[in-house]
């Protein structure tokens, strides 16, 4: 703080008669809010906390009404049964502690936090309060609907405005927050809602147990599921529009001890076809991948866990191949993006239309390129591999831990080793790492020990250690330090040596990996470290998503 800033703050404080805290005035004048509050905390002998690094207990938040939190500039963060810990931005507000004690009837322990952090946390935890209040008051009169008969005969109740409003609010907020999944999880005394954003789950609210049945039943009705059946899992689909955007939600129910958990995968149907250059391929890996895409026949398989962007990579490859000279047919479950020029087939298991039956029909429809959404079973895998050997380019996905594991996985599924070895030309292993926020990432020099642990090559030979970047957190990235994701790849060409190993069952996935690395494949970890070296992601994030 400069003397001029201090003088201006004193003048403004005397003229506004205490209408605004002097701390807020100083921040407006350019003083660092974090440094200011940290200094005040040290002077007052009060602990300073960074709310972006603190695990806030949603149950504690509900103990103080939102208007009071905003009026006092505070937020409860933890409660141990007797003492409520409250973060407050103005340590000079001596009456706040008494007001909080009177409302909560608990002992109050004060910690200091910045006003901006408290305001952001209040917005995050209280944004759905109005809907909760109306829902709790109007649905079931505060009593839990807990029988199949009540639910089955209560369609009108489930369709009441408060439940509809809450469901719409959940979906809208998830889409606006760039969430890929919504998790609705019944607990013993409440219902927890979490969004998966950039691959990491974030708790967004806790709702009263009384709304559980109405909320779950409303979603099951929207997904055309049996609301009376709560003993087995069910799968469905919801199509909605959010802000003019067509969005599909793949709905899965799962019976748990406290009720039915619902997971909804969000698929934005209006998002355009992503370009291959936007996937995060390094120049080296991009050239290797395009080599496989431009082959006249053979199989390209993308592997990775659920939600690792496998389908997006295949769509980008189809974008390269999509022209009037090729007949491209896809079989998907579900069709995530509708693309002009492609013949896309939706799997319909109940009607007997599964991957294998559709694939047989496709091969009689004169295709040049076939995309199989996923090789889930032996029959689908065998038909796809045989198609790759009979003049078709086949693209598909499979769930394995890495590219070398794909070959052994197909053999384990029952496909003959010589077919696997002959058909596969290019195998891609993929993960998604969170992308560092460009507005707040911070440069630092890592220790040699951290680099060795991450597998950085040549640490002991380097005279100067590399400069990497760490997440910090700002308003642009919701204090996470990350915004968006980038793909990390390993791309393996199936060479003659690897073909021989697979045909003769002469090695494990690790043996194949060693040969592939010797022949020029960068592993997932190596590709991730290259992206960390240029500031795209962090070292910790690379270690989180790769092995």
Short mmCIF file of C-alpha atoms in Angstrom, two decimals:
data_model
loop_
_atom_site.label_atom_id
_atom_site.label_comp_id
_atom_site.label_asym_id
_atom_site.label_seq_id
_atom_site.Cartn_x
_atom_site.Cartn_y
_atom_site.Cartn_z
CA UNK A 1 0.00 0.00 0.00
CA UNK A 2 1.39 3.40 -0.96
CA UNK A 3 0.99 6.45 1.30
CA UNK A 4 -1.27 7.99 -1.35
CA UNK A 5 -3.56 4.93 -1.33
CA UNK A 6 -3.74 5.01 2.46
CA UNK A 7 -4.64 8.71 2.46
CA UNK A 8 -7.32 8.27 -0.21
CA UNK A 9 -8.81 5.33 1.70
CA UNK A 10 -9.02 7.36 4.92
CA UNK A 11 -10.73 10.24 3.10
CA UNK A 12 -13.29 7.95 1.45
CA UNK A 13 -13.88 6.08 4.72
CA UNK A 14 -14.65 9.35 6.54
CA UNK A 15 -17.04 10.56 3.83
CA UNK A 16 -19.06 7.32 3.46
CA UNK A 17 -19.70 7.12 7.22
CA UNK A 18 -18.90 3.43 7.43
CA UNK A 19 -21.20 2.41 4.57
CA UNK A 20 -18.37 0.27 3.12
CA UNK A 21 -15.51 -1.43 4.97
CA UNK A 22 -12.17 0.29 4.55
CA UNK A 23 -10.78 -3.03 3.25
CA UNK A 24 -13.16 -2.84 0.27
CA UNK A 25 -12.09 0.75 -0.38
CA UNK A 26 -8.41 -0.24 -0.37
CA UNK A 27 -9.05 -3.09 -2.83
CA UNK A 28 -10.83 -0.62 -5.14
CA UNK A 29 -7.74 1.58 -4.96
CA UNK A 30 -5.53 -1.28 -6.22
CA UNK A 31 -4.27 -2.93 -3.03
CA UNK A 32 -3.97 -6.75 -3.34
CA UNK A 33 -6.97 -8.24 -1.60
CA UNK A 34 -5.19 -11.44 -0.58
CA UNK A 35 -2.18 -9.59 0.86
CA UNK A 36 -4.44 -7.10 2.65
CA UNK A 37 -6.64 -9.69 4.34
CA UNK A 38 -3.62 -11.87 5.18
CA UNK A 39 -1.95 -8.89 6.89
CA UNK A 40 -5.13 -8.07 8.80
CA UNK A 41 -5.39 -11.68 9.90
CA UNK A 42 -1.80 -11.70 11.19
CA UNK A 43 -2.34 -8.39 13.02
CA UNK A 44 -5.54 -9.63 14.65
CA UNK A 45 -4.11 -13.06 15.47
CA UNK A 46 -6.76 -14.77 13.32
CA UNK A 47 -6.12 -17.59 10.87
CA UNK A 48 -6.28 -16.66 7.17
CA UNK A 49 -7.71 -19.28 4.77
CA UNK A 50 -7.85 -19.52 0.99
CA UNK A 51 -11.36 -20.78 0.26
CA UNK A 52 -10.22 -22.22 -3.07
CA UNK A 53 -8.03 -24.67 -1.12
CA UNK A 54 -10.51 -25.44 1.67
CA UNK A 55 -13.04 -28.29 1.59
CA UNK A 56 -16.29 -26.48 2.45
CA UNK A 57 -18.96 -28.57 4.19
CA UNK A 58 -22.30 -27.95 2.41
CA UNK A 59 -24.17 -28.95 5.58
CA UNK A 60 -22.40 -26.17 7.48
CA UNK A 61 -23.26 -23.64 4.76
CA UNK A 62 -26.98 -24.29 5.24
CA UNK A 63 -26.81 -23.29 8.93
CA UNK A 64 -26.72 -19.57 8.05
CA UNK A 65 -29.29 -18.05 5.65
CA UNK A 66 -27.97 -16.57 2.41
CA UNK A 67 -29.18 -12.99 3.13
CA UNK A 68 -27.31 -13.03 6.44
CA UNK A 69 -24.16 -14.38 4.75
CA UNK A 70 -24.27 -11.56 2.22
CA UNK A 71 -25.04 -8.90 4.84
CA UNK A 72 -22.16 -9.96 7.10
CA UNK A 73 -19.78 -10.96 4.30
CA UNK A 74 -19.30 -14.42 5.78
CA UNK A 75 -19.66 -18.12 4.98
CA UNK A 76 -19.73 -21.14 7.35
CA UNK A 77 -17.15 -23.70 6.20
CA UNK A 78 -17.12 -26.53 8.79
CA UNK A 79 -19.13 -27.74 11.77
CA UNK A 80 -17.96 -30.37 14.27
CA UNK A 81 -21.23 -30.66 16.20
CA UNK A 82 -20.54 -27.86 18.67
CA UNK A 83 -18.38 -25.23 16.95
CA UNK A 84 -19.15 -23.60 13.62
CA UNK A 85 -16.12 -22.27 11.75
CA UNK A 86 -17.06 -19.17 9.75
CA UNK A 87 -14.94 -17.34 7.17
CA UNK A 88 -15.42 -13.58 7.30
CA UNK A 89 -13.88 -10.78 5.26
CA UNK A 90 -14.05 -7.90 7.77
CA UNK A 91 -12.35 -8.57 11.14
CA UNK A 92 -13.54 -5.20 12.46
CA UNK A 93 -17.18 -6.33 12.43
CA UNK A 94 -17.37 -7.24 16.13
CA UNK A 95 -21.14 -7.81 16.07
CA UNK A 96 -21.02 -10.53 13.40
CA UNK A 97 -19.94 -13.24 15.84
CA UNK A 98 -22.84 -12.47 18.21
CA UNK A 99 -25.37 -12.49 15.35
CA UNK A 100 -24.06 -15.81 14.07
CA UNK A 101 -24.12 -17.36 17.56
CA UNK A 102 -27.74 -16.26 18.02
CA UNK A 103 -28.88 -17.72 14.68
CA UNK A 104 -26.98 -21.02 14.79
CA UNK A 105 -27.04 -21.58 18.58
CA UNK A 106 -23.47 -22.85 18.28
CA UNK A 107 -20.05 -21.68 19.32
CA UNK A 108 -18.47 -19.57 16.56
CA UNK A 109 -14.83 -19.72 15.47
CA UNK A 110 -13.77 -16.96 13.07
CA UNK A 111 -11.23 -17.23 10.24
CA UNK A 112 -10.47 -14.57 7.64
CA UNK A 113 -10.89 -14.88 3.86
CA UNK A 114 -11.05 -12.43 0.97
CA UNK A 115 -14.41 -10.85 0.17
CA UNK A 116 -14.24 -12.04 -3.45
CA UNK A 117 -13.65 -15.66 -2.39
CA UNK A 118 -16.54 -15.49 0.07
CA UNK A 119 -18.86 -13.93 -2.50
CA UNK A 120 -17.95 -16.58 -5.10
CA UNK A 121 -18.55 -19.36 -2.56
CA UNK A 122 -21.92 -17.90 -1.53
CA UNK A 123 -22.96 -17.81 -5.20
CA UNK A 124 -21.81 -21.38 -5.67
CA UNK A 125 -23.53 -22.87 -2.64
CA UNK A 126 -26.68 -20.76 -2.46
CA UNK A 127 -27.62 -20.35 -6.12
CA UNK A 128 -30.38 -22.98 -5.92
CA UNK A 129 -31.82 -22.12 -2.51
CA UNK A 130 -35.00 -20.56 -3.85
CA UNK A 131 -35.89 -23.71 -5.76
CA UNK A 132 -35.07 -25.92 -2.77
CA UNK A 133 -37.29 -23.92 -0.44
CA UNK A 134 -40.28 -24.02 -2.75
CA UNK A 135 -39.66 -27.68 -3.53
CA UNK A 136 -39.42 -28.76 0.10
CA UNK A 137 -42.53 -26.79 0.99
CA UNK A 138 -44.68 -27.97 -1.90
CA UNK A 139 -43.58 -31.52 -2.58
CA UNK A 140 -45.08 -33.99 -0.14
CA UNK A 141 -45.58 -31.39 2.59
CA UNK A 142 -42.11 -32.11 3.92
CA UNK A 143 -42.72 -35.86 4.18
CA UNK A 144 -40.67 -38.32 2.16
CA UNK A 145 -42.53 -40.26 -0.53
CA UNK A 146 -41.06 -43.68 0.09
CA UNK A 147 -43.25 -46.34 -1.47
CA UNK A 148 -43.67 -47.60 -5.02
CA UNK A 149 -47.43 -47.05 -4.76
CA UNK A 150 -46.98 -43.39 -3.78
CA UNK A 151 -44.67 -42.76 -6.72
CA UNK A 152 -46.74 -44.71 -9.23
CA UNK A 153 -49.93 -42.88 -8.32
CA UNK A 154 -48.24 -39.50 -7.93
CA UNK A 155 -47.57 -38.51 -11.53
CA UNK A 156 -49.32 -35.19 -11.06
CA UNK A 157 -47.22 -34.54 -7.97
CA UNK A 158 -44.01 -35.32 -9.86
CA UNK A 159 -45.00 -32.96 -12.66
CA UNK A 160 -45.59 -30.03 -10.31
CA UNK A 161 -43.70 -26.84 -11.11
CA UNK A 162 -41.13 -26.95 -8.26
CA UNK A 163 -39.73 -30.35 -9.34
CA UNK A 164 -39.77 -29.35 -12.99
CA UNK A 165 -38.03 -26.09 -12.08
CA UNK A 166 -35.33 -27.86 -10.07
CA UNK A 167 -34.60 -30.39 -12.83
CA UNK A 168 -34.43 -27.65 -15.45
CA UNK A 169 -32.17 -25.61 -13.19
CA UNK A 170 -29.83 -28.55 -12.64
CA UNK A 171 -29.49 -29.28 -16.35
CA UNK A 172 -29.11 -25.62 -17.31
CA UNK A 173 -26.47 -24.99 -14.66
CA UNK A 174 -24.54 -28.12 -15.67
CA UNK A 175 -24.48 -27.07 -19.34
CA UNK A 176 -23.45 -23.51 -18.44
CA UNK A 177 -20.68 -24.86 -16.17
CA UNK A 178 -19.34 -27.03 -19.05
CA UNK A 179 -20.08 -30.20 -17.08
CA UNK A 180 -19.83 -33.55 -18.84
CA UNK A 181 -21.84 -35.49 -16.23
CA UNK A 182 -24.44 -34.84 -13.54
CA UNK A 183 -24.43 -37.14 -10.49
CA UNK A 184 -27.51 -37.24 -8.25
CA UNK A 185 -26.60 -39.31 -5.19
CA UNK A 186 -28.97 -40.16 -2.32
CA UNK A 187 -27.24 -40.09 1.07
CA UNK A 188 -28.53 -41.09 4.49
CA UNK A 189 -29.97 -37.67 5.39
CA UNK A 190 -29.87 -35.66 2.15
CA UNK A 191 -29.26 -35.82 -1.60
CA UNK A 192 -25.88 -34.79 -3.00
CA UNK A 193 -25.50 -33.33 -6.51
CA UNK A 194 -22.13 -33.23 -8.22
CA UNK A 195 -20.99 -32.04 -11.66
CA UNK A 196 -17.98 -33.48 -13.48
CA UNK A 197 -16.15 -30.47 -14.93
CA UNK A 198 -12.91 -30.93 -16.86
CA UNK A 199 -12.79 -34.53 -15.67
CA UNK A 200 -13.05 -33.76 -11.93
CA UNK A 201 -16.19 -34.05 -9.78
CA UNK A 202 -17.34 -30.91 -7.92
CA UNK A 203 -20.11 -30.88 -5.34
CA UNK A 204 -22.63 -28.18 -6.25
CA UNK A 205 -25.43 -28.69 -3.74
CA UNK A 206 -27.04 -30.77 -1.00
CA UNK A 207 -30.84 -30.97 -1.05
CA UNK A 208 -33.31 -32.18 1.60
CA UNK A 209 -34.08 -35.90 1.64
CA UNK A 210 -37.77 -35.07 1.22
CA UNK A 211 -37.35 -34.22 -2.47
CA UNK A 212 -35.44 -37.38 -3.39
CA UNK A 213 -38.36 -39.40 -4.72
CA UNK A 214 -39.90 -36.53 -6.66
CA UNK A 215 -36.56 -35.57 -8.22
CA UNK A 216 -35.62 -39.13 -9.21
CA UNK A 217 -39.09 -39.93 -10.52
CA UNK A 218 -39.24 -36.75 -12.59
CA UNK A 219 -35.95 -37.65 -14.30
CA UNK A 220 -37.09 -41.24 -14.88
CA UNK A 221 -40.30 -40.02 -16.50
CA UNK A 222 -38.31 -37.66 -18.76
CA UNK A 223 -36.04 -40.58 -19.75
CA UNK A 224 -39.07 -42.85 -20.33
CA UNK A 225 -38.01 -45.31 -17.63
CA UNK A 226 -40.18 -47.40 -15.30
CA UNK A 227 -40.63 -45.27 -12.19
CA UNK A 228 -42.06 -48.21 -10.22
CA UNK A 229 -38.93 -50.33 -10.74
CA UNK A 230 -36.25 -49.39 -8.23
CA UNK A 231 -34.49 -52.74 -7.79
CA UNK A 232 -32.50 -52.88 -11.03
CA UNK A 233 -30.52 -50.36 -13.05
CA UNK A 234 -32.13 -48.77 -16.09
CA UNK A 235 -30.84 -46.80 -19.08
CA UNK A 236 -32.63 -44.02 -20.92
CA UNK A 237 -32.22 -40.79 -22.80
CA UNK A 238 -33.49 -37.21 -22.46
CA UNK A 239 -33.45 -34.59 -25.21
CA UNK A 240 -33.75 -30.94 -24.14
CA UNK A 241 -32.87 -27.46 -25.34
CA UNK A 242 -30.73 -25.20 -23.18
CA UNK A 243 -30.36 -21.62 -24.37
CA UNK A 244 -31.25 -22.63 -27.91
CA UNK A 245 -28.75 -25.53 -27.91
CA UNK A 246 -29.99 -29.09 -28.43
CA UNK A 247 -28.60 -31.30 -25.65
CA UNK A 248 -28.92 -35.06 -25.15
CA UNK A 249 -28.58 -36.64 -21.72
CA UNK A 250 -27.79 -40.33 -21.42
CA UNK A 251 -29.41 -41.41 -18.18
CA UNK A 252 -28.33 -44.35 -16.03
CA UNK A 253 -30.00 -45.33 -12.75
CA UNK A 254 -28.25 -47.42 -10.11
CA UNK A 255 -29.94 -48.82 -6.97
CA UNK A 256 -27.98 -47.95 -3.80
CA UNK A 257 -28.69 -48.52 -0.11
CA UNK A 258 -30.09 -44.97 0.24
CA UNK A 259 -32.09 -44.90 -2.99
CA UNK A 260 -31.52 -44.66 -6.72
CA UNK A 261 -28.40 -42.84 -7.90
CA UNK A 262 -28.76 -41.16 -11.29
CA UNK A 263 -25.89 -40.29 -13.61
CA UNK A 264 -26.55 -38.18 -16.71
CA UNK A 265 -23.90 -37.85 -19.43
CA UNK A 266 -24.34 -34.55 -21.30
CA UNK A 267 -23.94 -34.65 -25.08
CA UNK A 268 -24.16 -31.31 -26.89
CA UNK A 269 -25.64 -32.17 -30.30
CA UNK A 270 -25.12 -28.67 -31.71
CA UNK A 271 -21.37 -28.56 -31.12
CA UNK A 272 -19.61 -28.56 -34.45
CA UNK A 273 -17.29 -31.27 -35.72
CA UNK A 274 -13.95 -30.73 -34.01
CA UNK A 275 -10.93 -30.27 -36.22
CA UNK A 276 -8.02 -32.68 -35.92
CA UNK A 277 -5.72 -29.73 -35.15
CA UNK A 278 -7.83 -28.87 -32.08
CA UNK A 279 -7.34 -32.25 -30.37
CA UNK A 280 -3.93 -31.44 -28.91
CA UNK A 281 -1.84 -33.76 -31.09
CA UNK A 282 1.84 -32.94 -31.16
CA UNK A 283 3.17 -32.56 -34.71
CA UNK A 284 4.91 -35.92 -34.43
CA UNK A 285 1.83 -37.79 -33.19
CA UNK A 286 -0.44 -36.01 -35.67
CA UNK A 287 1.66 -37.23 -38.59
CA UNK A 288 1.61 -40.79 -37.24
CA UNK A 289 -2.16 -40.68 -36.79
CA UNK A 290 -2.81 -39.23 -40.27
CA UNK A 291 -0.64 -41.99 -41.73
CA UNK A 292 -3.15 -44.52 -40.39
CA UNK A 293 -6.22 -42.48 -41.33
CA UNK A 294 -5.14 -42.27 -44.99
CA UNK A 295 -4.56 -46.01 -45.40
CA UNK A 296 -7.00 -47.59 -47.90
CA UNK A 297 -7.92 -50.42 -45.52
CA UNK A 298 -7.07 -51.80 -42.10
CA UNK A 299 -8.16 -50.95 -38.55
CA UNK A 300 -7.53 -47.91 -36.38
CA UNK A 301 -8.55 -48.36 -32.76
CA UNK A 302 -8.62 -45.64 -30.09
CA UNK A 303 -8.35 -46.86 -26.50
CA UNK A 304 -8.85 -45.31 -23.11
CA UNK A 305 -11.26 -45.19 -20.17
CA UNK A 306 -14.80 -43.81 -20.29
CA UNK A 307 -14.82 -40.06 -20.92
CA UNK A 308 -11.32 -39.86 -22.38
CA UNK A 309 -12.43 -38.35 -25.71
CA UNK A 310 -12.20 -41.49 -27.86
CA UNK A 311 -15.35 -40.73 -29.88
CA UNK A 312 -14.22 -37.14 -30.43
CA UNK A 313 -10.95 -38.39 -31.93
CA UNK A 314 -12.83 -40.75 -34.27
CA UNK A 315 -15.17 -37.93 -35.35
CA UNK A 316 -12.13 -35.76 -36.13
CA UNK A 317 -10.69 -38.60 -38.23
CA UNK A 318 -14.01 -38.94 -40.09
CA UNK A 319 -13.87 -35.20 -40.76
CA UNK A 320 -10.60 -35.77 -42.62
CA UNK A 321 -12.09 -38.66 -44.64
CA UNK A 322 -15.55 -37.19 -45.28
CA UNK A 323 -15.83 -36.44 -49.01
CA UNK A 324 -18.06 -37.39 -51.95
CA UNK A 325 -15.74 -40.19 -53.09
CA UNK A 326 -16.18 -42.33 -49.96
CA UNK A 327 -19.18 -44.15 -48.53
CA UNK A 328 -18.80 -43.73 -44.77
CA UNK A 329 -21.18 -45.62 -42.46
CA UNK A 330 -21.14 -45.49 -38.66
CA UNK A 331 -22.87 -47.59 -36.02
CA UNK A 332 -23.06 -45.80 -32.66
CA UNK A 333 -24.74 -45.99 -29.27
CA UNK A 334 -25.80 -43.24 -29.11
CA UNK A 335 -25.18 -41.06 -32.19
CA UNK A 336 -23.47 -38.18 -30.38
CA UNK A 337 -23.08 -35.81 -33.33
CA UNK A 338 -25.09 -35.70 -36.52
CA UNK A 339 -22.68 -35.00 -39.37
CA UNK A 340 -23.63 -34.16 -42.94
CA UNK A 341 -22.27 -36.65 -45.47
CA UNK A 342 -22.14 -39.62 -43.08
CA UNK A 343 -24.61 -42.51 -42.89
CA UNK A 344 -25.08 -42.85 -39.13
CA UNK A 345 -26.93 -45.80 -37.57
CA UNK A 346 -28.27 -45.77 -34.01
CA UNK A 347 -28.07 -49.04 -32.05
CA UNK A 348 -31.45 -50.18 -30.66
CA UNK A 349 -30.84 -53.17 -28.42
CA UNK A 350 -34.51 -53.72 -27.50
CA UNK A 351 -35.36 -54.05 -31.19
CA UNK A 352 -32.50 -56.51 -31.72
CA UNK A 353 -30.33 -53.94 -33.46
CA UNK A 354 -26.94 -54.31 -31.75
CA UNK A 355 -23.43 -53.58 -32.98
CA UNK A 356 -22.90 -57.03 -34.49
CA UNK A 357 -26.21 -57.19 -36.43
CA UNK A 358 -25.82 -53.64 -37.76
CA UNK A 359 -22.21 -54.31 -38.73
CA UNK A 360 -23.24 -57.32 -40.83
CA UNK A 361 -25.77 -55.18 -42.67
CA UNK A 362 -23.26 -52.36 -43.15
CA UNK A 363 -20.78 -54.66 -44.87
CA UNK A 364 -23.44 -55.48 -47.48
CA UNK A 365 -24.02 -51.74 -48.15
CA UNK A 366 -20.77 -51.14 -50.09
CA UNK A 367 -18.90 -49.07 -47.46
CA UNK A 368 -15.42 -47.63 -47.86
CA UNK A 369 -15.06 -46.53 -44.24
CA UNK A 370 -16.83 -48.09 -41.25
CA UNK A 371 -16.89 -46.63 -37.75
CA UNK A 372 -17.95 -48.94 -34.93
CA UNK A 373 -18.72 -46.94 -31.78
CA UNK A 374 -17.23 -49.58 -29.47
CA UNK A 375 -15.96 -53.16 -29.71
CA UNK A 376 -17.91 -54.43 -26.72
CA UNK A 377 -18.08 -58.16 -27.45
CA UNK A 378 -16.28 -60.92 -29.33
CA UNK A 379 -18.74 -61.02 -32.23
CA UNK A 380 -18.49 -57.29 -32.94
CA UNK A 381 -14.70 -57.36 -32.63
CA UNK A 382 -14.36 -60.36 -34.96
CA UNK A 383 -16.64 -58.88 -37.64
CA UNK A 384 -14.84 -55.52 -37.45
CA UNK A 385 -11.40 -57.09 -37.70
CA UNK A 386 -12.45 -59.27 -40.65
CA UNK A 387 -13.91 -56.18 -42.37
CA UNK A 388 -10.52 -54.48 -42.05
CA UNK A 389 -8.95 -57.43 -43.87
CA UNK A 390 -11.43 -57.32 -46.76
CA UNK A 391 -10.76 -53.85 -48.14
CA UNK A 392 -12.45 -51.58 -45.60
CA UNK A 393 -11.00 -48.93 -43.32
CA UNK A 394 -12.46 -49.64 -39.87
CA UNK A 395 -12.37 -47.14 -37.00
CA UNK A 396 -13.43 -48.13 -33.51
CA UNK A 397 -12.82 -47.75 -29.77
CA UNK A 398 -12.08 -50.16 -26.95
CA UNK A 399 -11.55 -49.83 -23.21
CA UNK A 400 -7.93 -50.57 -22.30
CA UNK A 401 -5.21 -48.80 -20.32
CA UNK A 402 -3.00 -48.01 -23.31
CA UNK A 403 -2.28 -48.63 -26.97
CA UNK A 404 -0.19 -51.83 -26.57
CA UNK A 405 -2.94 -53.42 -24.45
CA UNK A 406 -5.40 -53.23 -27.36
CA UNK A 407 -3.81 -56.13 -29.20
CA UNK A 408 -3.74 -58.45 -26.20
CA UNK A 409 -7.28 -57.37 -25.25
CA UNK A 410 -8.65 -58.37 -28.67
CA UNK A 411 -6.90 -61.74 -28.43
CA UNK A 412 -8.34 -62.25 -24.94
CA UNK A 413 -11.82 -61.46 -26.33
CA UNK A 414 -11.49 -64.46 -28.64
CA UNK A 415 -10.31 -62.92 -31.92
CA UNK A 416 -7.64 -65.08 -33.56
CA UNK A 417 -4.14 -63.62 -33.01
CA UNK A 418 -3.19 -63.75 -36.70
CA UNK A 419 -6.32 -61.73 -37.60
CA UNK A 420 -5.52 -59.08 -34.98
CA UNK A 421 -1.90 -58.83 -36.14
CA UNK A 422 -2.83 -58.54 -39.82
CA UNK A 423 -5.77 -56.12 -39.47
CA UNK A 424 -4.47 -53.48 -37.04
CA UNK A 425 -2.35 -50.73 -38.54
CA UNK A 426 -2.54 -47.93 -35.97
CA UNK A 427 -3.55 -47.96 -32.29
CA UNK A 428 -4.11 -44.81 -30.23
CA UNK A 429 -4.02 -44.57 -26.44
CA UNK A 430 -5.65 -41.44 -25.06
CA UNK A 431 -6.32 -39.52 -21.85
CA UNK A 432 -7.67 -36.05 -21.12
CA UNK A 433 -5.66 -33.70 -18.91
CA UNK A 434 -6.94 -30.37 -17.63
CA UNK A 435 -5.58 -27.36 -19.49
CA UNK A 436 -3.94 -24.62 -17.39
CA UNK A 437 -5.76 -21.30 -17.22
CA UNK A 438 -3.74 -18.83 -19.31
CA UNK A 439 -4.80 -15.90 -17.14
CA UNK A 440 -3.39 -17.12 -13.84
CA UNK A 441 -0.87 -19.94 -14.41
CA UNK A 442 2.40 -19.32 -12.61
CA UNK A 443 5.90 -20.23 -13.77
CA UNK A 444 8.22 -22.13 -11.43
CA UNK A 445 11.33 -24.30 -11.55
CA UNK A 446 10.64 -27.85 -10.29
CA UNK A 447 13.02 -29.79 -8.10
CA UNK A 448 15.11 -32.58 -9.63
CA UNK A 449 13.31 -35.04 -7.34
CA UNK A 450 9.89 -34.04 -8.75
CA UNK A 451 11.17 -34.42 -12.31
CA UNK A 452 12.66 -37.85 -11.58
CA UNK A 453 9.39 -38.99 -10.01
CA UNK A 454 7.52 -37.88 -13.13
CA UNK A 455 9.95 -39.77 -15.38
CA UNK A 456 11.59 -36.70 -16.94
CA UNK A 457 14.44 -37.95 -19.12
CA UNK A 458 17.95 -36.61 -18.56
CA UNK A 459 17.35 -34.72 -15.31
CA UNK A 460 20.88 -35.40 -14.02
CA UNK A 461 22.44 -34.31 -17.32
CA UNK A 462 20.63 -30.96 -17.51
CA UNK A 463 22.65 -27.94 -16.47
CA UNK A 464 19.49 -25.83 -16.21
CA UNK A 465 16.19 -27.25 -15.00
CA UNK A 466 13.10 -26.58 -17.17
CA UNK A 467 10.53 -23.91 -16.34
CA UNK A 468 7.08 -25.40 -15.77
CA UNK A 469 3.74 -23.88 -14.83
CA UNK A 470 1.44 -24.43 -11.84
CA UNK A 471 -2.29 -23.71 -11.40
CA UNK A 472 -3.16 -20.66 -9.28
CA UNK A 473 -6.88 -19.92 -9.64
CA UNK A 474 -8.76 -16.80 -10.67
CA UNK A 475 -12.27 -15.66 -11.53
CA UNK A 476 -11.89 -16.80 -15.15
CA UNK A 477 -11.31 -20.44 -14.15
CA UNK A 478 -13.62 -20.49 -11.07
CA UNK A 479 -10.54 -20.61 -8.80
CA UNK A 480 -9.51 -24.05 -10.10
CA UNK A 481 -6.43 -22.99 -12.07
CA UNK A 482 -7.66 -24.95 -15.08
CA UNK A 483 -10.06 -24.29 -17.92
CA UNK A 484 -10.85 -26.88 -20.57
CA UNK A 485 -8.94 -30.05 -21.36
CA UNK A 486 -6.28 -31.26 -23.74
CA UNK A 487 -5.73 -34.79 -25.03
CA UNK A 488 -2.57 -36.76 -24.24
CA UNK A 489 -1.76 -39.48 -26.77
CA UNK A 490 0.40 -42.49 -27.49
CA UNK A 491 0.23 -43.66 -31.12
CA UNK A 492 1.56 -47.08 -31.98
CA UNK A 493 2.19 -48.25 -35.52
CA UNK A 494 1.80 -52.03 -35.77
CA UNK A 495 5.14 -53.01 -37.26
CA UNK A 496 6.24 -56.39 -38.58
CA UNK A 497 7.97 -57.15 -35.28
CA UNK A 498 4.79 -56.38 -33.28
CA UNK A 499 2.72 -58.42 -35.77
CA UNK A 500 5.03 -61.39 -35.19
CA UNK A 501 4.80 -61.06 -31.39
CA UNK A 502 0.99 -61.02 -31.49
CA UNK A 503 0.65 -63.85 -34.02
CA UNK A 504 2.98 -66.11 -32.04
CA UNK A 505 1.72 -64.91 -28.63
CA UNK A 506 5.35 -64.13 -27.96
CA UNK A 507 4.95 -61.32 -25.47
CA UNK A 508 2.75 -59.44 -23.04
CA UNK A 509 1.41 -55.90 -23.44
CA UNK A 510 4.54 -54.62 -21.64
CA UNK A 511 6.79 -56.47 -24.11
CA UNK A 512 4.86 -54.94 -27.02
CA UNK A 513 5.17 -51.51 -25.40
CA UNK A 514 8.96 -51.83 -25.15
CA UNK A 515 9.19 -52.69 -28.84
CA UNK A 516 6.84 -49.83 -29.80
CA UNK A 517 8.87 -47.30 -27.78
CA UNK A 518 12.07 -48.53 -29.42
CA UNK A 519 10.38 -48.03 -32.80
CA UNK A 520 9.47 -44.41 -32.04
CA UNK A 521 6.25 -44.37 -29.98
CA UNK A 522 5.96 -41.65 -27.34
CA UNK A 523 4.14 -42.97 -24.27
CA UNK A 524 1.21 -41.15 -22.66
CA UNK A 525 3.54 -39.90 -19.91
CA UNK A 526 6.13 -38.63 -22.40
CA UNK A 527 3.53 -36.80 -24.48
CA UNK A 528 2.05 -35.30 -21.31
CA UNK A 529 5.46 -34.08 -20.13
CA UNK A 530 6.01 -32.39 -23.51
CA UNK A 531 2.72 -30.52 -23.03
CA UNK A 532 3.74 -29.58 -19.47
CA UNK A 533 7.07 -28.25 -20.78
CA UNK A 534 5.31 -25.71 -23.01
CA UNK A 535 2.81 -24.63 -20.34
CA UNK A 536 -0.32 -26.35 -21.69
CA UNK A 537 -0.87 -28.41 -18.54
CA UNK A 538 0.81 -28.99 -15.19
CA UNK A 539 3.21 -31.67 -14.03
CA UNK A 540 0.74 -32.80 -11.35
CA UNK A 541 -2.04 -33.15 -13.92
CA UNK A 542 0.14 -35.28 -16.20
CA UNK A 543 0.97 -37.58 -13.30
CA UNK A 544 -2.72 -37.79 -12.36
CA UNK A 545 -3.91 -39.04 -15.75
CA UNK A 546 -0.93 -41.16 -16.89
CA UNK A 547 1.20 -44.00 -15.55
#
